[in-house]
mmCIF file of N, CA, C and O in Angstrom:
data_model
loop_
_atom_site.group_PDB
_atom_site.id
_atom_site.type_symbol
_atom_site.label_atom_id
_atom_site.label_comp_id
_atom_site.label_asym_id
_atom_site.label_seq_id
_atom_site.Cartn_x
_atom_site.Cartn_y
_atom_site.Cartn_z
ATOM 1 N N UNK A 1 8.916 4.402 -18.270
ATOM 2 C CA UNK A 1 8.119 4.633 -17.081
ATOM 3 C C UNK A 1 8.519 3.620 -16.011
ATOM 4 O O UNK A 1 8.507 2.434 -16.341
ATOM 5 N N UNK A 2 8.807 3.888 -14.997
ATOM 6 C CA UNK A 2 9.076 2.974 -13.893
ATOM 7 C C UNK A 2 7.879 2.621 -12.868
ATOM 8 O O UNK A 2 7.015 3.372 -12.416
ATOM 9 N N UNK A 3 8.091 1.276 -12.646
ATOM 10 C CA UNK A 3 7.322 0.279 -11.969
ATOM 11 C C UNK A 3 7.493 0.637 -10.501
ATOM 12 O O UNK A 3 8.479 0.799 -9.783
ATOM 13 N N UNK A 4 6.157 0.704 -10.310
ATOM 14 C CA UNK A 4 5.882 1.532 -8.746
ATOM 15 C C UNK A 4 5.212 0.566 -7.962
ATOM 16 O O UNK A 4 4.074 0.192 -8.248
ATOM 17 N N UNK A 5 6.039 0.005 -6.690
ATOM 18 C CA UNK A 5 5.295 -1.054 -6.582
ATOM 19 C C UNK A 5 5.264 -0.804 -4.917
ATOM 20 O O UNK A 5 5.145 -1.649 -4.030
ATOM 21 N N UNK A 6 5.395 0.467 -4.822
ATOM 22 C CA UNK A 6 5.356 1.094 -2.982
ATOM 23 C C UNK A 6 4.462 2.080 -2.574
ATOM 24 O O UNK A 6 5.120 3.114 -2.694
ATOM 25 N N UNK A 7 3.160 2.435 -2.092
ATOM 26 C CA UNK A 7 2.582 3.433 -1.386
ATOM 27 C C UNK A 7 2.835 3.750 -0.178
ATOM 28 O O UNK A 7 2.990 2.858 0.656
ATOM 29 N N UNK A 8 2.924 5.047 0.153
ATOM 30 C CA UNK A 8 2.854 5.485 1.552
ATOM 31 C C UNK A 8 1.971 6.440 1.711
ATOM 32 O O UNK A 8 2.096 7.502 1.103
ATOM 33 N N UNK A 9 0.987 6.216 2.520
ATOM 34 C CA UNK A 9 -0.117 6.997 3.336
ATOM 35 C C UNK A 9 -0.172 7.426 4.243
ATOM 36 O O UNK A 9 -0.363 6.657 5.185
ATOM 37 N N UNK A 10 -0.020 9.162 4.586
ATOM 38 C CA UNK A 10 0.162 9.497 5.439
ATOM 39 C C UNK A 10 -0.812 9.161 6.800
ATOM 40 O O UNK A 10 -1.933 8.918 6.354
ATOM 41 N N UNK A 11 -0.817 9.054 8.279
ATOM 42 C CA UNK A 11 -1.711 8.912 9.362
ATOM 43 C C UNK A 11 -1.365 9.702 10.565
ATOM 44 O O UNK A 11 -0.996 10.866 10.412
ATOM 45 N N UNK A 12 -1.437 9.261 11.568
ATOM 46 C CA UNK A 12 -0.971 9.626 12.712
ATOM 47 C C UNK A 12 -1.047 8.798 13.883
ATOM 48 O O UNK A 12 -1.928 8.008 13.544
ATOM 49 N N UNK A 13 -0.842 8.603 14.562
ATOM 50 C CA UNK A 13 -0.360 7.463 15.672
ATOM 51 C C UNK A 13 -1.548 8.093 16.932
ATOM 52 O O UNK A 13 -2.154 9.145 16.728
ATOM 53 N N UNK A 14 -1.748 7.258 18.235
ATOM 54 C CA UNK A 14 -2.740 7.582 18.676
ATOM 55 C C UNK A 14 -2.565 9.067 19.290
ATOM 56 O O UNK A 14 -3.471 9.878 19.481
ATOM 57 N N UNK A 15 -1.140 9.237 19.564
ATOM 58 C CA UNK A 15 -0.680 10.508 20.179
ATOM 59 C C UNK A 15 -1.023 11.717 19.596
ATOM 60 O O UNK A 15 -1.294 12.755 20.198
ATOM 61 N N UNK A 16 -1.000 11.548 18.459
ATOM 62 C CA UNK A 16 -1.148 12.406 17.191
ATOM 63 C C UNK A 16 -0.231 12.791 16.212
ATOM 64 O O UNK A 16 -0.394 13.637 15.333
ATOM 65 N N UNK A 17 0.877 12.006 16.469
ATOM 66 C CA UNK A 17 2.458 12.087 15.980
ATOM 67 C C UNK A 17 2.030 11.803 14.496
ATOM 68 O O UNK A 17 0.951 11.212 14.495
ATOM 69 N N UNK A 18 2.501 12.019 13.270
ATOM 70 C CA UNK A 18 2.615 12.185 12.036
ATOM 71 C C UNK A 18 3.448 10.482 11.828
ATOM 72 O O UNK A 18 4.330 10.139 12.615
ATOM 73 N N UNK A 19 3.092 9.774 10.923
ATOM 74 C CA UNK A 19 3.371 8.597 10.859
ATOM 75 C C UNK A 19 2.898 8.245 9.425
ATOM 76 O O UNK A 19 2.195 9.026 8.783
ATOM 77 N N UNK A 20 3.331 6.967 8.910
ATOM 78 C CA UNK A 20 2.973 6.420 7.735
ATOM 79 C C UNK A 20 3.080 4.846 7.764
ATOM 80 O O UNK A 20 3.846 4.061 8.323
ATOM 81 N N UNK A 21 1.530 4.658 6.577
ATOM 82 C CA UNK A 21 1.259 3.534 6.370
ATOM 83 C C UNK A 21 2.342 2.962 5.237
ATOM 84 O O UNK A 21 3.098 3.791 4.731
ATOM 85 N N UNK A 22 2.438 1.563 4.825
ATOM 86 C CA UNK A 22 2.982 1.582 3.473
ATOM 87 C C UNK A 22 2.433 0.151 3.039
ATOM 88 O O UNK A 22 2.019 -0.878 3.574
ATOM 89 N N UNK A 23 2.646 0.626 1.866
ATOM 90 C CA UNK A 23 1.742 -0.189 1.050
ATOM 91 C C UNK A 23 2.694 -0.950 -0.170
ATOM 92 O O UNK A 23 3.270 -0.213 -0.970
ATOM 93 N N UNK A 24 2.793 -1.930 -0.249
ATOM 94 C CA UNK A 24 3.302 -2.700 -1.258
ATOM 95 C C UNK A 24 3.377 -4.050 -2.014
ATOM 96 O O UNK A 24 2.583 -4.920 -1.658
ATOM 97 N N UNK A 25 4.046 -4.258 -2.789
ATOM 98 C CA UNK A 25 3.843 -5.627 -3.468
ATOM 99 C C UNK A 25 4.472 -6.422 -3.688
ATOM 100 O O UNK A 25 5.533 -6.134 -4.242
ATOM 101 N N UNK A 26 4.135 -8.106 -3.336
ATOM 102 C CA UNK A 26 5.690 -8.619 -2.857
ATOM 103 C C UNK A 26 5.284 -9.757 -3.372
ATOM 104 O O UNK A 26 4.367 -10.273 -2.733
ATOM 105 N N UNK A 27 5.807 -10.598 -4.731
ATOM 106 C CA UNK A 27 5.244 -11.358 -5.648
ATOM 107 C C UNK A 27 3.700 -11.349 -5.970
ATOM 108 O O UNK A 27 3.686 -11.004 -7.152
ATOM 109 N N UNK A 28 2.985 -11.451 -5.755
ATOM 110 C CA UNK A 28 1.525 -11.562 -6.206
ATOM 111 C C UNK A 28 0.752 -11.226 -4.690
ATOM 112 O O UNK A 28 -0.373 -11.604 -4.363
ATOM 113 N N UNK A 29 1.460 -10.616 -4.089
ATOM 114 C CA UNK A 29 0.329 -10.283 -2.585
ATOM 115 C C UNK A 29 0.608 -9.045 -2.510
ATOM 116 O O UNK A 29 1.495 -8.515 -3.179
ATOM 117 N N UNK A 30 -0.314 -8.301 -1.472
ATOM 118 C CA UNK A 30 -0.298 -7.126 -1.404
ATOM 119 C C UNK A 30 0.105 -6.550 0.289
ATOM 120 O O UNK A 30 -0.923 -6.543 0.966
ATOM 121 N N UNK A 31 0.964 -6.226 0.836
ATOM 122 C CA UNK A 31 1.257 -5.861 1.908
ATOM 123 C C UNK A 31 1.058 -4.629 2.423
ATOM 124 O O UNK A 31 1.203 -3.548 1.853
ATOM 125 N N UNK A 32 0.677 -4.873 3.666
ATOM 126 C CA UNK A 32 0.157 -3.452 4.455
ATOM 127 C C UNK A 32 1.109 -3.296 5.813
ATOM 128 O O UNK A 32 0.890 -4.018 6.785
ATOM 129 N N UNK A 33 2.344 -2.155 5.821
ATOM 130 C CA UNK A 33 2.867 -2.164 6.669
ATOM 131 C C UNK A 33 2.483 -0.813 7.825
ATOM 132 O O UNK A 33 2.411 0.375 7.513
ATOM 133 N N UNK A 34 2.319 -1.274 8.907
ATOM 134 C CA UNK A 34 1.538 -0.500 10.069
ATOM 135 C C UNK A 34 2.834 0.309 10.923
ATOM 136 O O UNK A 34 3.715 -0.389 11.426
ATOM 137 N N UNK A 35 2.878 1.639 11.032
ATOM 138 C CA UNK A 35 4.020 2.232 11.854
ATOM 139 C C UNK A 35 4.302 1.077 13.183
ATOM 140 O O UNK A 35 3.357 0.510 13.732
ATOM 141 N N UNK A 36 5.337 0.911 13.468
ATOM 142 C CA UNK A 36 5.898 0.010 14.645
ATOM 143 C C UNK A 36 5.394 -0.056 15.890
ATOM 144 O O UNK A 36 5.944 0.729 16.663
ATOM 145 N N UNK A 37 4.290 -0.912 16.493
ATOM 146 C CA UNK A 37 3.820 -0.552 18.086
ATOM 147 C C UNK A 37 3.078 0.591 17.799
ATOM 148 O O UNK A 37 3.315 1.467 18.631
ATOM 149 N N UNK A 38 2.316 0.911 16.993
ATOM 150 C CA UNK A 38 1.473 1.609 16.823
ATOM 151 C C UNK A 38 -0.054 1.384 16.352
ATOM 152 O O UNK A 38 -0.489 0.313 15.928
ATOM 153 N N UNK A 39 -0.837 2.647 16.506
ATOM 154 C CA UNK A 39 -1.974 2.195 15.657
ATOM 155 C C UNK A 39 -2.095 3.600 14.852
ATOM 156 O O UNK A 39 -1.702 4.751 15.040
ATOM 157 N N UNK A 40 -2.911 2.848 13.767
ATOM 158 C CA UNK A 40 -2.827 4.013 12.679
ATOM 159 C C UNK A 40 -4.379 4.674 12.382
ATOM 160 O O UNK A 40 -5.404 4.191 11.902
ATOM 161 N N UNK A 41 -3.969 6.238 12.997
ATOM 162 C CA UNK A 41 -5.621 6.773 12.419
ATOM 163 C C UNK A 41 -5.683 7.813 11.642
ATOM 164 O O UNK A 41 -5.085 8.887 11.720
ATOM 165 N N UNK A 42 -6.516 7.395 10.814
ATOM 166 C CA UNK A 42 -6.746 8.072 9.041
ATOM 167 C C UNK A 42 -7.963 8.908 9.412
ATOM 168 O O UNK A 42 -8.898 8.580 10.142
ATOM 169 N N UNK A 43 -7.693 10.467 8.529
ATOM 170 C CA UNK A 43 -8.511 10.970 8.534
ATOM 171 C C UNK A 43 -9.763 10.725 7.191
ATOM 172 O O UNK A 43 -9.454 9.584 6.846
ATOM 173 N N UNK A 44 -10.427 10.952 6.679
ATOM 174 C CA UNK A 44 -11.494 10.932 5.720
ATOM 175 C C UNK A 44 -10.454 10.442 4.172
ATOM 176 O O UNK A 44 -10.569 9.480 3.412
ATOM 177 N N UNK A 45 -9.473 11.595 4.195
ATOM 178 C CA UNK A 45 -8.986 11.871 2.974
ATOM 179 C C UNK A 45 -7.514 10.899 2.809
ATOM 180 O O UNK A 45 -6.862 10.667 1.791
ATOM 181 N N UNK A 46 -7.344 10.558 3.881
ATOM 182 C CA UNK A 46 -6.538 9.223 4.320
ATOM 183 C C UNK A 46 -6.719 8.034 4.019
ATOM 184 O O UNK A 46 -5.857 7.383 3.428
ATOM 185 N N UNK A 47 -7.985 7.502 4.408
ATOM 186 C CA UNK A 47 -8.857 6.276 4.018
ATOM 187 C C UNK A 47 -8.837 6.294 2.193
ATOM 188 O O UNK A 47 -8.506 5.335 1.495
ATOM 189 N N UNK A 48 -9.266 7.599 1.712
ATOM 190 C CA UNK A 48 -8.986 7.488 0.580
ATOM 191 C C UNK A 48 -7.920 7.223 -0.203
ATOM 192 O O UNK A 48 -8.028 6.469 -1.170
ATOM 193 N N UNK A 49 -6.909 7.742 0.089
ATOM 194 C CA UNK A 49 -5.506 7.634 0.037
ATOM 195 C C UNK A 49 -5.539 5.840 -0.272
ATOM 196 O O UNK A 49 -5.688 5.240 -1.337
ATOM 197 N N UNK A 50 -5.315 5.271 1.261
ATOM 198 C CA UNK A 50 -5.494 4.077 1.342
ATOM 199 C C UNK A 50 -6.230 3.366 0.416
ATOM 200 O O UNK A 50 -5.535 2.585 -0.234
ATOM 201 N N UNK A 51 -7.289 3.373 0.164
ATOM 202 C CA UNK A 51 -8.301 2.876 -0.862
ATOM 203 C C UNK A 51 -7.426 2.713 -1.972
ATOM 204 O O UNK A 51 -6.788 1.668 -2.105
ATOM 205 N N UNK A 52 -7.335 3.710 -2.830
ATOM 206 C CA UNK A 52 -6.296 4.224 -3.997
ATOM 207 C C UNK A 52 -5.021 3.296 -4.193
ATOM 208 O O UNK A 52 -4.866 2.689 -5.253
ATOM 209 N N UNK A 53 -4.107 3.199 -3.143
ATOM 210 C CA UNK A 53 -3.170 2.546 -2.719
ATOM 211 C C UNK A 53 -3.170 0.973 -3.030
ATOM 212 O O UNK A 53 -2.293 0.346 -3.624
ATOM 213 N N UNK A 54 -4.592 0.395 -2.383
ATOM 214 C CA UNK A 54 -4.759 -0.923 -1.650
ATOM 215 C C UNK A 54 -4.943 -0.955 -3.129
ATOM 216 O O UNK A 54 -3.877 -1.081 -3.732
ATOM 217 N N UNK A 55 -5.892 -0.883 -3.796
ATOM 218 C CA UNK A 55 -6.403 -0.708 -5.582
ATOM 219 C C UNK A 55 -5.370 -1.087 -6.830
ATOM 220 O O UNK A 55 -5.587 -1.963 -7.668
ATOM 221 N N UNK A 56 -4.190 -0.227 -6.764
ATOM 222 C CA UNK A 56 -3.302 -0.116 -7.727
ATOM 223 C C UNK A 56 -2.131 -1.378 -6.937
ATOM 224 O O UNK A 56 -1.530 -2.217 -7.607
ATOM 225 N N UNK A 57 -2.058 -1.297 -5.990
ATOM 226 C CA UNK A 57 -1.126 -2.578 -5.345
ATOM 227 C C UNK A 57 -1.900 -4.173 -6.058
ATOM 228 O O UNK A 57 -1.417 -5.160 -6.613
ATOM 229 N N UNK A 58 -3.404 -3.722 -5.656
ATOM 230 C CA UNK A 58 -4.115 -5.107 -6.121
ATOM 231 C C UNK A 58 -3.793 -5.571 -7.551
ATOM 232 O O UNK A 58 -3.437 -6.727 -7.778
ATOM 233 N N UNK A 59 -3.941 -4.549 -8.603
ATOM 234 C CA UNK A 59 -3.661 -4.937 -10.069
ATOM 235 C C UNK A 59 -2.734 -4.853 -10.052
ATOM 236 O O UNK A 59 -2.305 -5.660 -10.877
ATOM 237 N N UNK A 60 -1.469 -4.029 -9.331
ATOM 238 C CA UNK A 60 -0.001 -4.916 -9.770
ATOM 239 C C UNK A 60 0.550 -6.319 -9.520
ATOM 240 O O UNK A 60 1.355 -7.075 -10.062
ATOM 241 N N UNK A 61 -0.404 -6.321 -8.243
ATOM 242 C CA UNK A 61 -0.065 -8.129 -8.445
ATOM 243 C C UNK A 61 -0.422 -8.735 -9.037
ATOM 244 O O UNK A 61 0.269 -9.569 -9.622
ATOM 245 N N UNK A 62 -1.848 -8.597 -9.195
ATOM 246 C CA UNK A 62 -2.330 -9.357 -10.445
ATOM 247 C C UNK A 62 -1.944 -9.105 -11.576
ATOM 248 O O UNK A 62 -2.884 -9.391 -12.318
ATOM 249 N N UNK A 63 -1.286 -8.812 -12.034
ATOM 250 C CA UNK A 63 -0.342 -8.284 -13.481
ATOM 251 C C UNK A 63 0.706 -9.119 -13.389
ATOM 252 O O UNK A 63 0.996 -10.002 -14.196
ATOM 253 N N UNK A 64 1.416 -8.762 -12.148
ATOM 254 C CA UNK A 64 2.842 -9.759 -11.915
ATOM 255 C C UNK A 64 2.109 -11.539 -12.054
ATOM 256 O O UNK A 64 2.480 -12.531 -12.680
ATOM 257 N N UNK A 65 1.387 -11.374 -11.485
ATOM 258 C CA UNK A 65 0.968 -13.317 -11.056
ATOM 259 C C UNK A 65 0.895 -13.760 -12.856
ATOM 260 O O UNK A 65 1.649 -14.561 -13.409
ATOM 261 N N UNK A 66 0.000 -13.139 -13.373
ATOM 262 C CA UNK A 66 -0.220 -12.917 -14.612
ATOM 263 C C UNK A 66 1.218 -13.043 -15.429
ATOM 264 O O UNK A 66 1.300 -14.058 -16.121
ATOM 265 N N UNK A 67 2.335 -12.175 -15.446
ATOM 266 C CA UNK A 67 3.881 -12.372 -15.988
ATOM 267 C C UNK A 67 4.179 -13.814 -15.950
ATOM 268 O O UNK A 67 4.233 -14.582 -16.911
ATOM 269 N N UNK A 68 4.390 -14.107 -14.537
ATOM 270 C CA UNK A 68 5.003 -15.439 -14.046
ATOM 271 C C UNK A 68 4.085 -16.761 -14.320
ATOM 272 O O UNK A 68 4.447 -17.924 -14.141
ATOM 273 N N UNK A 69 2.760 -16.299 -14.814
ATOM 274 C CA UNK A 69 1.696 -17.743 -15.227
ATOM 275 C C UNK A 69 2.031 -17.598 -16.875
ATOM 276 O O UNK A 69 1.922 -18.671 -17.468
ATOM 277 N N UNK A 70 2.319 -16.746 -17.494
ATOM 278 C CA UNK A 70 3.050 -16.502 -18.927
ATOM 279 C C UNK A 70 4.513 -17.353 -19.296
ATOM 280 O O UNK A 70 4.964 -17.832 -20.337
ATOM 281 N N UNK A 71 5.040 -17.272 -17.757
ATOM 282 C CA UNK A 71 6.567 -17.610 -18.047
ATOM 283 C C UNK A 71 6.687 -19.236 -17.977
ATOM 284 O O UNK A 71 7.647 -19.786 -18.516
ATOM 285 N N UNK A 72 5.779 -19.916 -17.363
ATOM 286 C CA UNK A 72 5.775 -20.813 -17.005
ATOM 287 C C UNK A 72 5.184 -22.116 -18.234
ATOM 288 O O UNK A 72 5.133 -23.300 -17.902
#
């Protein structure tokens, strides 16, 4: 099984242009990358998305921090 350590959530920009959030994990933190000069608006089922995302990013870091406090 491979280690998934990237979300992307779909949004749309203020224009209404189709755009994406992304979501990932970068040693023990969790990063939220915002389309470029943009702002990002989520519909209902979006936010959820996000939620979901922000969630499983959170326990992979904490899993990883967890590896590297093992290795040490």
């Amino acid at each position: 099984m491979a280690v998934r350590n990237e979300w992307a959530v779909s949004c749309r920009d203020l224009a209404g242009r189709r755009r994406e959030l992304t979501v990932l994990v970068s040693s023990d933190r969790v990063v939220l990358i915002a389309p470029p000069g943009e702002a990002a608006v989520l519909g209902p089922l979006d936010v959820g998305r996000l939620r979901a995302a922000l969630r499983d990013a959170v326990v992979e870091a904490h899993q990883g921090s967890q590896v590297e406090d093992d290795d040490s």
